[in-house]
mmCIF file of C-alpha atoms in Angstrom:
data_model
loop_
_atom_site.group_PDB
_atom_site.id
_atom_site.type_symbol
_atom_site.label_atom_id
_atom_site.label_comp_id
_atom_site.label_asym_id
_atom_site.label_seq_id
_atom_site.Cartn_x
_atom_site.Cartn_y
_atom_site.Cartn_z
ATOM 1 C CA MET A 1 52.269 76.342 -1.471
ATOM 2 C CA ALA A 2 50.401 73.083 -0.941
ATOM 3 C CA ASP A 3 51.591 69.809 -2.551
ATOM 4 C CA VAL A 4 49.289 67.907 -5.058
ATOM 5 C CA SER A 5 47.949 64.372 -4.355
ATOM 6 C CA ILE A 6 46.670 62.320 -7.154
ATOM 7 C CA VAL A 7 43.831 59.913 -6.994
ATOM 8 C CA VAL A 8 43.217 57.563 -9.926
ATOM 9 C CA VAL A 9 39.602 56.377 -10.194
ATOM 10 C CA SER A 10 39.199 53.451 -12.794
ATOM 11 C CA HIS A 11 36.703 50.625 -13.362
ATOM 12 C CA SER A 12 39.629 48.236 -13.528
ATOM 13 C CA ARG A 13 41.719 47.502 -10.453
ATOM 14 C CA GLN A 14 44.624 46.402 -12.622
ATOM 15 C CA LEU A 15 44.351 49.676 -14.674
ATOM 16 C CA GLY A 16 44.284 51.766 -11.527
ATOM 17 C CA GLU A 17 47.228 49.918 -9.984
ATOM 18 C CA GLY A 18 49.193 49.876 -13.158
ATOM 19 C CA LEU A 19 48.772 53.550 -13.630
ATOM 20 C CA VAL A 20 49.947 54.233 -10.119
ATOM 21 C CA LYS A 21 52.939 52.294 -10.653
ATOM 22 C CA LEU A 22 53.666 54.149 -13.899
ATOM 23 C CA LEU A 23 53.157 57.549 -12.111
ATOM 24 C CA ARG A 24 55.436 56.394 -9.217
ATOM 25 C CA GLN A 25 58.309 55.739 -11.523
ATOM 26 C CA LEU A 26 57.771 58.999 -13.485
ATOM 27 C CA ALA A 27 57.179 61.221 -10.475
ATOM 28 C CA PRO A 28 58.718 59.736 -7.339
ATOM 29 C CA GLY A 29 57.711 61.376 -4.067
ATOM 30 C CA VAL A 30 54.253 62.672 -5.313
ATOM 31 C CA ASP A 31 51.334 61.245 -3.114
ATOM 32 C CA LEU A 32 49.504 58.862 -5.215
ATOM 33 C CA HIS A 33 46.334 56.816 -4.591
ATOM 34 C CA GLN A 34 43.809 54.668 -6.555
ATOM 35 C CA ALA A 35 40.332 53.650 -6.284
ATOM 36 C CA ALA A 36 39.802 51.229 -8.842
ATOM 37 C CA GLY A 37 37.576 48.255 -9.562
ATOM 38 C CA LEU A 38 34.726 46.778 -7.351
ATOM 39 C CA GLY A 39 36.527 43.925 -5.598
ATOM 40 C CA GLU A 40 37.685 41.714 -8.457
ATOM 41 C CA GLU A 41 34.897 42.931 -10.783
ATOM 42 C CA LEU A 42 34.952 45.906 -13.020
ATOM 43 C CA GLY A 43 33.273 49.008 -11.488
ATOM 44 C CA THR A 44 33.856 52.105 -9.411
ATOM 45 C CA ASP A 45 32.906 52.632 -5.723
ATOM 46 C CA ALA A 46 32.250 56.115 -4.440
ATOM 47 C CA THR A 47 32.952 54.954 -0.836
ATOM 48 C CA ALA A 48 36.442 53.641 -2.067
ATOM 49 C CA VAL A 49 37.007 57.078 -3.765
ATOM 50 C CA ALA A 50 36.150 58.932 -0.458
ATOM 51 C CA ALA A 51 38.269 56.777 1.481
ATOM 52 C CA ALA A 52 41.210 57.554 -0.892
ATOM 53 C CA LEU A 53 40.498 61.237 -0.719
ATOM 54 C CA GLN A 54 40.705 60.918 3.070
ATOM 55 C CA GLN A 55 44.088 59.213 2.988
ATOM 56 C CA CYS A 56 45.668 62.202 1.240
ATOM 57 C CA PRO A 57 47.754 64.488 3.595
ATOM 58 C CA GLU A 58 45.382 67.132 5.006
ATOM 59 C CA THR A 59 47.432 70.209 3.515
ATOM 60 C CA ASN A 60 47.416 68.784 -0.123
ATOM 61 C CA ASP A 61 45.382 69.769 -2.931
ATOM 62 C CA ILE A 62 43.834 66.551 -4.519
ATOM 63 C CA LEU A 63 43.452 65.983 -8.250
ATOM 64 C CA VAL A 64 41.091 63.089 -9.240
ATOM 65 C CA PHE A 65 41.551 61.445 -12.736
ATOM 66 C CA PHE A 66 38.890 58.915 -14.107
ATOM 67 C CA ASP A 67 38.325 56.575 -16.845
ATOM 68 C CA LEU A 68 34.829 56.363 -18.075
ATOM 69 C CA GLY A 69 31.535 58.262 -17.364
ATOM 70 C CA SER A 70 30.298 56.572 -14.247
ATOM 71 C CA ALA A 71 33.734 56.894 -12.601
ATOM 72 C CA ALA A 72 33.198 60.706 -12.866
ATOM 73 C CA MET A 73 29.809 60.234 -11.184
ATOM 74 C CA ASN A 74 31.170 58.351 -8.410
ATOM 75 C CA ALA A 75 33.969 60.762 -7.890
ATOM 76 C CA GLU A 76 31.357 63.540 -7.555
ATOM 77 C CA MET A 77 29.425 61.277 -5.230
ATOM 78 C CA ALA A 78 32.529 60.901 -3.072
ATOM 79 C CA LEU A 79 32.697 64.495 -2.604
ATOM 80 C CA GLU A 80 29.367 64.391 -0.957
ATOM 81 C CA LEU A 81 30.546 61.652 1.401
ATOM 82 C CA THR A 82 33.673 63.408 2.571
ATOM 83 C CA PRO A 83 33.856 66.435 4.860
ATOM 84 C CA GLN A 84 34.088 69.749 3.359
ATOM 85 C CA SER A 85 37.703 70.117 4.728
ATOM 86 C CA VAL A 86 38.595 67.320 2.194
ATOM 87 C CA ALA A 87 36.048 68.008 -0.498
ATOM 88 C CA GLY A 88 36.951 71.718 -0.676
ATOM 89 C CA ARG A 89 40.592 70.796 -1.752
ATOM 90 C CA THR A 90 39.499 68.224 -4.207
ATOM 91 C CA HIS A 91 39.402 68.800 -8.036
ATOM 92 C CA ILE A 92 38.013 66.318 -10.590
ATOM 93 C CA VAL A 93 39.962 66.895 -13.620
ATOM 94 C CA ASP A 94 38.560 66.324 -17.049
ATOM 95 C CA ALA A 95 41.592 64.832 -18.840
ATOM 96 C CA PRO A 96 42.647 61.674 -20.595
ATOM 97 C CA LEU A 97 43.360 59.206 -17.855
ATOM 98 C CA VAL A 98 46.930 58.040 -18.649
ATOM 99 C CA GLU A 99 48.277 61.246 -20.436
ATOM 100 C CA GLY A 100 46.326 63.533 -17.927
ATOM 101 C CA ALA A 101 47.630 61.837 -14.710
ATOM 102 C CA VAL A 102 51.226 61.580 -16.124
ATOM 103 C CA ALA A 103 51.274 65.352 -17.074
ATOM 104 C CA ALA A 104 49.896 66.130 -13.557
ATOM 105 C CA ALA A 105 52.409 63.877 -11.776
ATOM 106 C CA VAL A 106 55.330 65.376 -13.472
ATOM 107 C CA ALA A 107 54.044 68.973 -12.880
ATOM 108 C CA ALA A 108 53.267 68.093 -9.284
ATOM 109 C CA ARG A 109 56.908 66.663 -8.725
ATOM 110 C CA SER A 110 58.025 70.129 -10.036
ATOM 111 C CA ARG A 111 55.892 71.574 -7.314
ATOM 112 C CA LEU A 112 53.947 73.818 -9.732
ATOM 113 C CA PRO A 113 50.892 75.535 -8.259
ATOM 114 C CA VAL A 114 47.820 73.417 -8.395
ATOM 115 C CA ALA A 115 46.057 75.496 -11.180
ATOM 116 C CA ASP A 116 49.060 74.886 -13.301
ATOM 117 C CA VAL A 117 49.010 71.143 -12.621
ATOM 118 C CA ILE A 118 45.432 71.036 -13.594
ATOM 119 C CA GLN A 119 46.020 73.021 -16.699
ATOM 120 C CA GLN A 120 48.978 70.807 -17.855
ATOM 121 C CA ALA A 121 46.694 67.755 -17.296
ATOM 122 C CA GLU A 122 43.762 69.226 -19.364
ATOM 123 C CA ALA A 123 46.264 70.165 -22.057
ATOM 124 C CA ALA A 124 47.287 66.539 -22.371
ATOM 125 C CA ARG A 125 44.172 66.102 -24.359
ATOM 126 C CA THR A 126 45.456 68.042 -27.353
ATOM 127 C CA VAL A 127 49.223 67.042 -27.221
ATOM 128 C CA PRO A 128 50.013 65.026 -30.333
ATOM 129 C CA LYS A 129 51.541 61.587 -29.401
ATOM 130 C CA ILE A 130 53.101 60.900 -32.774
ATOM 131 C CA LEU A 131 55.471 63.609 -33.753
ATOM 132 C CA SER A 132 55.859 64.183 -37.487
ATOM 133 C CA MET B 1 1.424 56.321 3.619
ATOM 134 C CA LEU B 2 4.979 55.186 3.337
ATOM 135 C CA THR B 3 6.427 53.719 6.677
ATOM 136 C CA ILE B 4 9.523 52.187 7.726
ATOM 137 C CA GLU B 5 8.029 48.823 7.207
ATOM 138 C CA SER B 6 6.757 49.557 3.757
ATOM 139 C CA MET B 7 10.031 50.939 2.791
ATOM 140 C CA GLN B 8 11.756 47.785 3.861
ATOM 141 C CA ALA B 9 9.218 45.697 2.077
ATOM 142 C CA PHE B 10 9.649 47.778 -1.170
ATOM 143 C CA ILE B 11 13.449 47.303 -1.036
ATOM 144 C CA GLU B 12 13.189 43.504 -0.673
ATOM 145 C CA ALA B 13 10.361 43.434 -3.423
ATOM 146 C CA TYR B 14 12.401 45.526 -5.726
ATOM 147 C CA ALA B 15 15.472 43.250 -5.104
ATOM 148 C CA ALA B 16 13.471 40.140 -5.749
ATOM 149 C CA ARG B 17 11.987 41.734 -8.946
ATOM 150 C CA LEU B 18 15.441 42.679 -10.156
ATOM 151 C CA GLU B 19 16.693 39.172 -9.568
ATOM 152 C CA GLU B 20 13.682 37.775 -11.543
ATOM 153 C CA LEU B 21 14.262 40.216 -14.381
ATOM 154 C CA CYS B 22 18.072 40.408 -14.257
ATOM 155 C CA ALA B 23 18.566 38.693 -17.743
ATOM 156 C CA VAL B 24 15.970 41.008 -19.355
ATOM 157 C CA LEU B 25 17.907 44.058 -18.243
ATOM 158 C CA ASP B 26 21.198 42.604 -19.013
ATOM 159 C CA ASP B 27 19.919 41.604 -22.606
ATOM 160 C CA LEU B 28 18.689 45.224 -23.179
ATOM 161 C CA ASP B 29 21.921 46.686 -21.787
ATOM 162 C CA ASN B 30 23.876 44.129 -24.080
ATOM 163 C CA ARG B 31 22.292 45.637 -27.194
ATOM 164 C CA ILE B 32 23.061 49.294 -26.356
ATOM 165 C CA GLY B 33 25.355 49.439 -23.315
ATOM 166 C CA ASP B 34 27.899 47.152 -21.474
ATOM 167 C CA GLY B 35 25.443 44.363 -20.705
ATOM 168 C CA ASP B 36 25.470 44.474 -16.853
ATOM 169 C CA HIS B 37 22.555 46.611 -15.938
ATOM 170 C CA GLY B 38 20.398 43.773 -14.473
ATOM 171 C CA THR B 39 23.367 42.037 -12.789
ATOM 172 C CA ASN B 40 24.496 45.401 -11.156
ATOM 173 C CA MET B 41 20.995 46.328 -9.997
ATOM 174 C CA ALA B 42 20.324 42.994 -8.614
ATOM 175 C CA ARG B 43 23.481 42.652 -6.677
ATOM 176 C CA GLY B 44 23.154 46.256 -5.353
ATOM 177 C CA PHE B 45 19.520 46.004 -4.154
ATOM 178 C CA ARG B 46 20.122 42.558 -2.725
ATOM 179 C CA THR B 47 22.970 44.005 -0.614
ATOM 180 C CA ALA B 48 20.679 46.823 0.284
ATOM 181 C CA ALA B 49 17.801 44.521 1.085
ATOM 182 C CA ASP B 50 19.985 42.249 3.214
ATOM 183 C CA ARG B 51 21.324 45.413 5.215
ATOM 184 C CA THR B 52 17.935 46.915 5.745
ATOM 185 C CA ALA B 53 16.037 43.639 6.616
ATOM 186 C CA SER B 54 18.637 42.971 9.444
ATOM 187 C CA GLY B 55 18.795 46.528 10.833
ATOM 188 C CA THR B 56 16.490 48.560 13.027
ATOM 189 C CA PHE B 57 15.882 52.174 11.932
ATOM 190 C CA GLN B 58 14.907 55.134 13.823
ATOM 191 C CA ASP B 59 13.455 56.898 10.845
ATOM 192 C CA LEU B 60 13.048 56.703 7.063
ATOM 193 C CA GLY B 61 16.213 58.970 6.904
ATOM 194 C CA ALA B 62 18.513 56.415 8.430
ATOM 195 C CA LEU B 63 16.960 53.552 6.358
ATOM 196 C CA CYS B 64 17.289 55.432 3.013
ATOM 197 C CA GLN B 65 20.812 56.476 3.819
ATOM 198 C CA THR B 66 21.671 52.820 4.539
ATOM 199 C CA VAL B 67 20.254 51.841 1.173
ATOM 200 C CA ALA B 68 22.246 54.492 -0.633
ATOM 201 C CA MET B 69 25.493 53.476 1.051
ATOM 202 C CA ALA B 70 24.933 49.912 0.149
ATOM 203 C CA LEU B 71 24.212 50.839 -3.477
ATOM 204 C CA LEU B 72 27.377 52.878 -3.698
ATOM 205 C CA SER B 73 29.590 49.961 -2.522
ATOM 206 C CA SER B 74 27.960 47.290 -4.552
ATOM 207 C CA VAL B 75 26.488 48.347 -7.917
ATOM 208 C CA GLY B 76 29.649 49.370 -9.752
ATOM 209 C CA GLY B 77 28.127 50.992 -12.810
ATOM 210 C CA ALA B 78 26.386 54.436 -13.308
ATOM 211 C CA SER B 79 23.226 53.115 -11.727
ATOM 212 C CA GLY B 80 24.953 52.830 -8.367
ATOM 213 C CA PRO B 81 25.701 56.585 -7.931
ATOM 214 C CA LEU B 82 22.303 57.506 -9.653
ATOM 215 C CA TYR B 83 20.151 55.268 -7.463
ATOM 216 C CA ALA B 84 22.165 56.105 -4.435
ATOM 217 C CA THR B 85 21.685 59.778 -5.047
ATOM 218 C CA ALA B 86 17.832 59.179 -5.220
ATOM 219 C CA PHE B 87 18.059 57.436 -1.912
ATOM 220 C CA MET B 88 20.214 60.173 -0.413
ATOM 221 C CA ARG B 89 17.720 62.840 -1.286
ATOM 222 C CA PHE B 90 14.979 60.638 0.114
ATOM 223 C CA ALA B 91 16.921 60.524 3.189
ATOM 224 C CA GLN B 92 17.215 64.377 3.387
ATOM 225 C CA SER B 93 13.644 64.807 2.624
ATOM 226 C CA TRP B 94 12.349 62.264 5.141
ATOM 227 C CA ASN B 95 14.921 62.740 7.887
ATOM 228 C CA VAL B 96 13.366 62.204 11.374
ATOM 229 C CA CYS B 97 10.062 60.966 9.697
ATOM 230 C CA THR B 98 8.820 57.423 10.761
ATOM 231 C CA HIS B 99 6.236 57.631 8.077
ATOM 232 C CA VAL B 100 5.428 60.084 5.265
ATOM 233 C CA ASP B 101 2.009 61.097 3.699
ATOM 234 C CA TYR B 102 1.664 61.513 -0.086
ATOM 235 C CA ALA B 103 2.557 65.166 -0.006
ATOM 236 C CA LYS B 104 5.828 64.302 1.669
ATOM 237 C CA LEU B 105 6.234 61.440 -0.805
ATOM 238 C CA ALA B 106 5.852 63.968 -3.628
ATOM 239 C CA THR B 107 8.526 66.167 -2.039
ATOM 240 C CA GLY B 108 10.901 63.109 -1.717
ATOM 241 C CA VAL B 109 10.463 61.900 -5.301
ATOM 242 C CA ALA B 110 10.899 65.566 -6.552
ATOM 243 C CA ALA B 111 14.022 65.861 -4.465
ATOM 244 C CA ALA B 112 15.366 62.534 -5.915
ATOM 245 C CA LEU B 113 14.602 63.634 -9.431
ATOM 246 C CA GLU B 114 16.571 66.860 -8.989
ATOM 247 C CA GLY B 115 19.480 64.877 -7.578
ATOM 248 C CA LEU B 116 19.403 62.464 -10.567
ATOM 249 C CA ARG B 117 19.324 65.452 -13.009
ATOM 250 C CA ALA B 118 22.277 67.009 -11.266
ATOM 251 C CA ARG B 119 24.268 63.828 -10.917
ATOM 252 C CA GLY B 120 23.538 62.472 -14.529
ATOM 253 C CA LYS B 121 23.463 65.958 -16.060
ATOM 254 C CA ALA B 122 20.624 64.629 -18.279
ATOM 255 C CA GLU B 123 17.332 66.210 -19.190
ATOM 256 C CA VAL B 124 14.168 64.591 -20.645
ATOM 257 C CA GLY B 125 14.466 63.147 -24.122
ATOM 258 C CA GLU B 126 17.975 61.781 -23.835
ATOM 259 C CA LYS B 127 17.084 58.131 -23.273
ATOM 260 C CA THR B 128 17.884 57.960 -19.657
ATOM 261 C CA MET B 129 15.980 57.234 -16.398
ATOM 262 C CA ILE B 130 15.273 60.907 -16.164
ATOM 263 C CA ASP B 131 12.543 60.124 -18.859
ATOM 264 C CA VAL B 132 10.784 58.012 -16.401
ATOM 265 C CA TRP B 133 11.413 59.792 -13.118
ATOM 266 C CA THR B 134 10.141 63.053 -14.470
ATOM 267 C CA PRO B 135 6.560 62.072 -15.546
ATOM 268 C CA ALA B 136 6.469 59.918 -12.300
ATOM 269 C CA ALA B 137 7.411 62.912 -10.215
ATOM 270 C CA ASP B 138 4.992 65.149 -11.916
ATOM 271 C CA ALA B 139 2.126 62.847 -11.492
ATOM 272 C CA ILE B 140 2.574 62.429 -7.721
ATOM 273 C CA ALA B 141 3.152 66.179 -7.372
ATOM 274 C CA ALA B 142 -0.021 67.001 -9.196
ATOM 275 C CA HIS B 143 -2.143 64.458 -7.222
ATOM 276 C CA PRO B 144 -0.468 63.716 -3.887
ATOM 277 C CA ASP B 145 -2.754 60.743 -3.179
ATOM 278 C CA GLU B 146 -3.165 57.221 -4.112
ATOM 279 C CA THR B 147 -4.632 58.077 -7.568
ATOM 280 C CA GLY B 148 -1.609 60.217 -8.206
ATOM 281 C CA LEU B 149 0.696 57.302 -7.321
ATOM 282 C CA ARG B 150 -1.040 54.806 -9.636
ATOM 283 C CA GLU B 151 -0.951 57.430 -12.249
ATOM 284 C CA ALA B 152 2.813 57.803 -11.673
ATOM 285 C CA VAL B 153 3.260 54.056 -12.178
ATOM 286 C CA SER B 154 1.271 54.052 -15.576
ATOM 287 C CA ARG B 155 3.223 57.248 -16.716
ATOM 288 C CA ALA B 156 6.475 55.647 -15.743
ATOM 289 C CA THR B 157 5.749 52.558 -17.605
ATOM 290 C CA ASN B 158 4.810 54.278 -20.820
ATOM 291 C CA ALA B 159 7.725 56.464 -20.661
ATOM 292 C CA ALA B 160 10.108 53.672 -20.212
ATOM 293 C CA LEU B 161 8.693 51.951 -23.370
ATOM 294 C CA ALA B 162 8.805 55.258 -25.264
ATOM 295 C CA THR B 163 12.578 55.358 -24.805
ATOM 296 C CA ARG B 164 12.872 52.804 -27.531
ATOM 297 C CA ASP B 165 12.341 55.478 -30.137
ATOM 298 C CA ILE B 166 15.014 57.857 -28.766
ATOM 299 C CA ALA B 167 18.667 58.142 -29.809
ATOM 300 C CA ALA B 168 20.773 58.167 -26.756
ATOM 301 C CA THR B 169 22.986 61.222 -25.958
ATOM 302 C CA LYS B 170 24.024 60.334 -22.605
ATOM 303 C CA GLY B 171 25.525 57.312 -20.860
ATOM 304 C CA ARG B 172 27.210 54.303 -22.397
ATOM 305 C CA ALA B 173 24.491 54.034 -25.282
ATOM 306 C CA ALA B 174 25.566 57.498 -26.515
ATOM 307 C CA TYR B 175 28.540 55.633 -28.176
ATOM 308 C CA LEU B 176 25.984 54.073 -30.439
ATOM 309 C CA GLY B 177 24.025 57.190 -31.067
ATOM 310 C CA ALA B 178 21.337 56.565 -33.798
ATOM 311 C CA ARG B 179 22.024 52.714 -33.436
ATOM 312 C CA SER B 180 20.497 52.946 -29.919
ATOM 313 C CA VAL B 181 16.979 53.576 -31.548
ATOM 314 C CA GLY B 182 14.835 50.418 -31.488
ATOM 315 C CA THR B 183 15.821 49.368 -27.886
ATOM 316 C CA CYS B 184 14.434 50.605 -24.626
ATOM 317 C CA ASP B 185 16.865 52.167 -22.287
ATOM 318 C CA PRO B 186 17.533 49.646 -19.370
ATOM 319 C CA GLY B 187 17.822 52.343 -16.775
ATOM 320 C CA SER B 188 14.428 53.480 -17.674
ATOM 321 C CA ILE B 189 12.966 49.974 -17.442
ATOM 322 C CA SER B 190 14.426 49.464 -14.081
ATOM 323 C CA SER B 191 13.010 52.778 -12.968
ATOM 324 C CA ALA B 192 9.512 51.785 -14.189
ATOM 325 C CA MET B 193 9.896 48.550 -12.054
ATOM 326 C CA PHE B 194 10.970 50.858 -9.288
ATOM 327 C CA PHE B 195 7.688 52.804 -9.334
ATOM 328 C CA GLU B 196 5.698 49.656 -9.758
ATOM 329 C CA GLU B 197 7.295 48.216 -6.617
ATOM 330 C CA LEU B 198 7.162 51.268 -4.605
ATOM 331 C CA ALA B 199 3.435 51.905 -5.296
ATOM 332 C CA ASP B 200 2.637 48.278 -4.558
ATOM 333 C CA ALA B 201 4.449 48.440 -1.280
ATOM 334 C CA ILE B 202 2.628 51.646 -0.224
ATOM 335 C CA ALA B 203 -0.881 51.228 -1.721
ATOM 336 C CA GLY B 204 -0.919 47.530 -2.977
ATOM 337 C CA GLY B 205 -2.856 46.104 -5.837
ATOM 338 C CA VAL B 206 -0.507 47.289 -8.561
ATOM 339 C CA THR B 207 -0.669 45.272 -11.718
ATOM 340 C CA LYS B 208 2.897 44.692 -12.735
ATOM 341 C CA THR B 209 4.155 44.849 -16.376
ATOM 342 C CA THR B 210 5.513 41.614 -17.772
ATOM 343 C CA TRP B 211 8.672 42.902 -19.076
ATOM 344 C CA GLN B 212 9.985 40.724 -22.013
ATOM 345 C CA THR B 213 13.046 41.369 -24.018
ATOM 346 C CA SER B 214 11.393 40.807 -27.271
ATOM 347 C CA ALA B 215 8.910 43.669 -26.654
ATOM 348 C CA LEU B 216 11.528 46.093 -25.360
#
C-alpha cells in the first residue's frame, strides 16, 4: 500500500508553514510539503505547487489541501504542469484546510488506504468542534 | 495576421495599459473583491513582457507558453491561472506557427475560452471574464476577418460594462452576492482591455475605451 504525502497550498506563506509545523507535530513521519505565498506577498503559484508535487516520493499518493478559491485553481493548473506519473497520483481534496489536513495527516500516519484518508479529510467539514 | 512580433507588441502594450489603469482595476476590485486585480495583472504582464521582449521564439506556441509560465509565477490571484490557461491554449492552438490568419486566431480564442470555462467552472451571466470572452470569441468565429476582430472588441467592451448589473456567483465577489450589483467585474474590464490591445496589435486603429472608476 502506498503512503500518503500531503501538500498544503495557501495564499499565505506563514499559514502554509504554520500548518505544516502543526501537522508535523501531530503526525510525525508523514511526508509534508507546502506551496504557500508568492514570495513575501499573499498569493499562490502553480509552478511552486508543481515543484512541491514533484518532491513527493514517487510511490506515494499525494493529497493537496488548499485555502481559498484561486488556490484550488492553481492546484489544478499544477497538475497540467507535472508529468502524468505525478498528476495521476495526486488528489485535490475539497475539505477545510486546517481540520481536513489534520484529519488526513493523522489517518496517513495510521497508514490507512488513500481513499479512507480522503474520506476522513472530507468528513472534517461536518465534525462539530464544540462538543455539547 | 498575428505574428511573433505582433504578439510581442501586444504583450508589451497590454502590460503598459494595465500599469496605466492599475488603480482603476484595484478600485473596482476593492469594492467587490480583494482589491488587487490591477496590481496583480500589471505585475504579471510586466513579467511576461520582460521575458518575451528579451527572448527569441521559434513560433507562437513557444512565445505563448513563456507568457503562461510568467503569469503563473507572478500574478498570485485567480487571474494568474486563468490568463495563463488562455495562453496555454493559445500555445497548443498555434504550436509550430510563426504567424496565424484570422481563422486560426478564431480557433485559438475559442480554445482559450474553453480553457477558461473549465478552469473557472463559470458560465455566461455569473459576472466573470467568461461574460466578455464568450461574445468576443463568438464574433471572431462568426467573421474570421478584420471586421470580426473589431466587432469582438466592441462586444467585449459592452459585455464588460454590462457585468455591473449582475450579482456575482463565482469568485471572490460571490461572498457579496447581491451587493456586487452596481460595480463592474474587474476581470471583465481587464478582459475587454485585452481584446482592445490584441486587436490594436493585429489590425491597428482601435479606439480605446477610457476606463474611469466613476463610470464602472
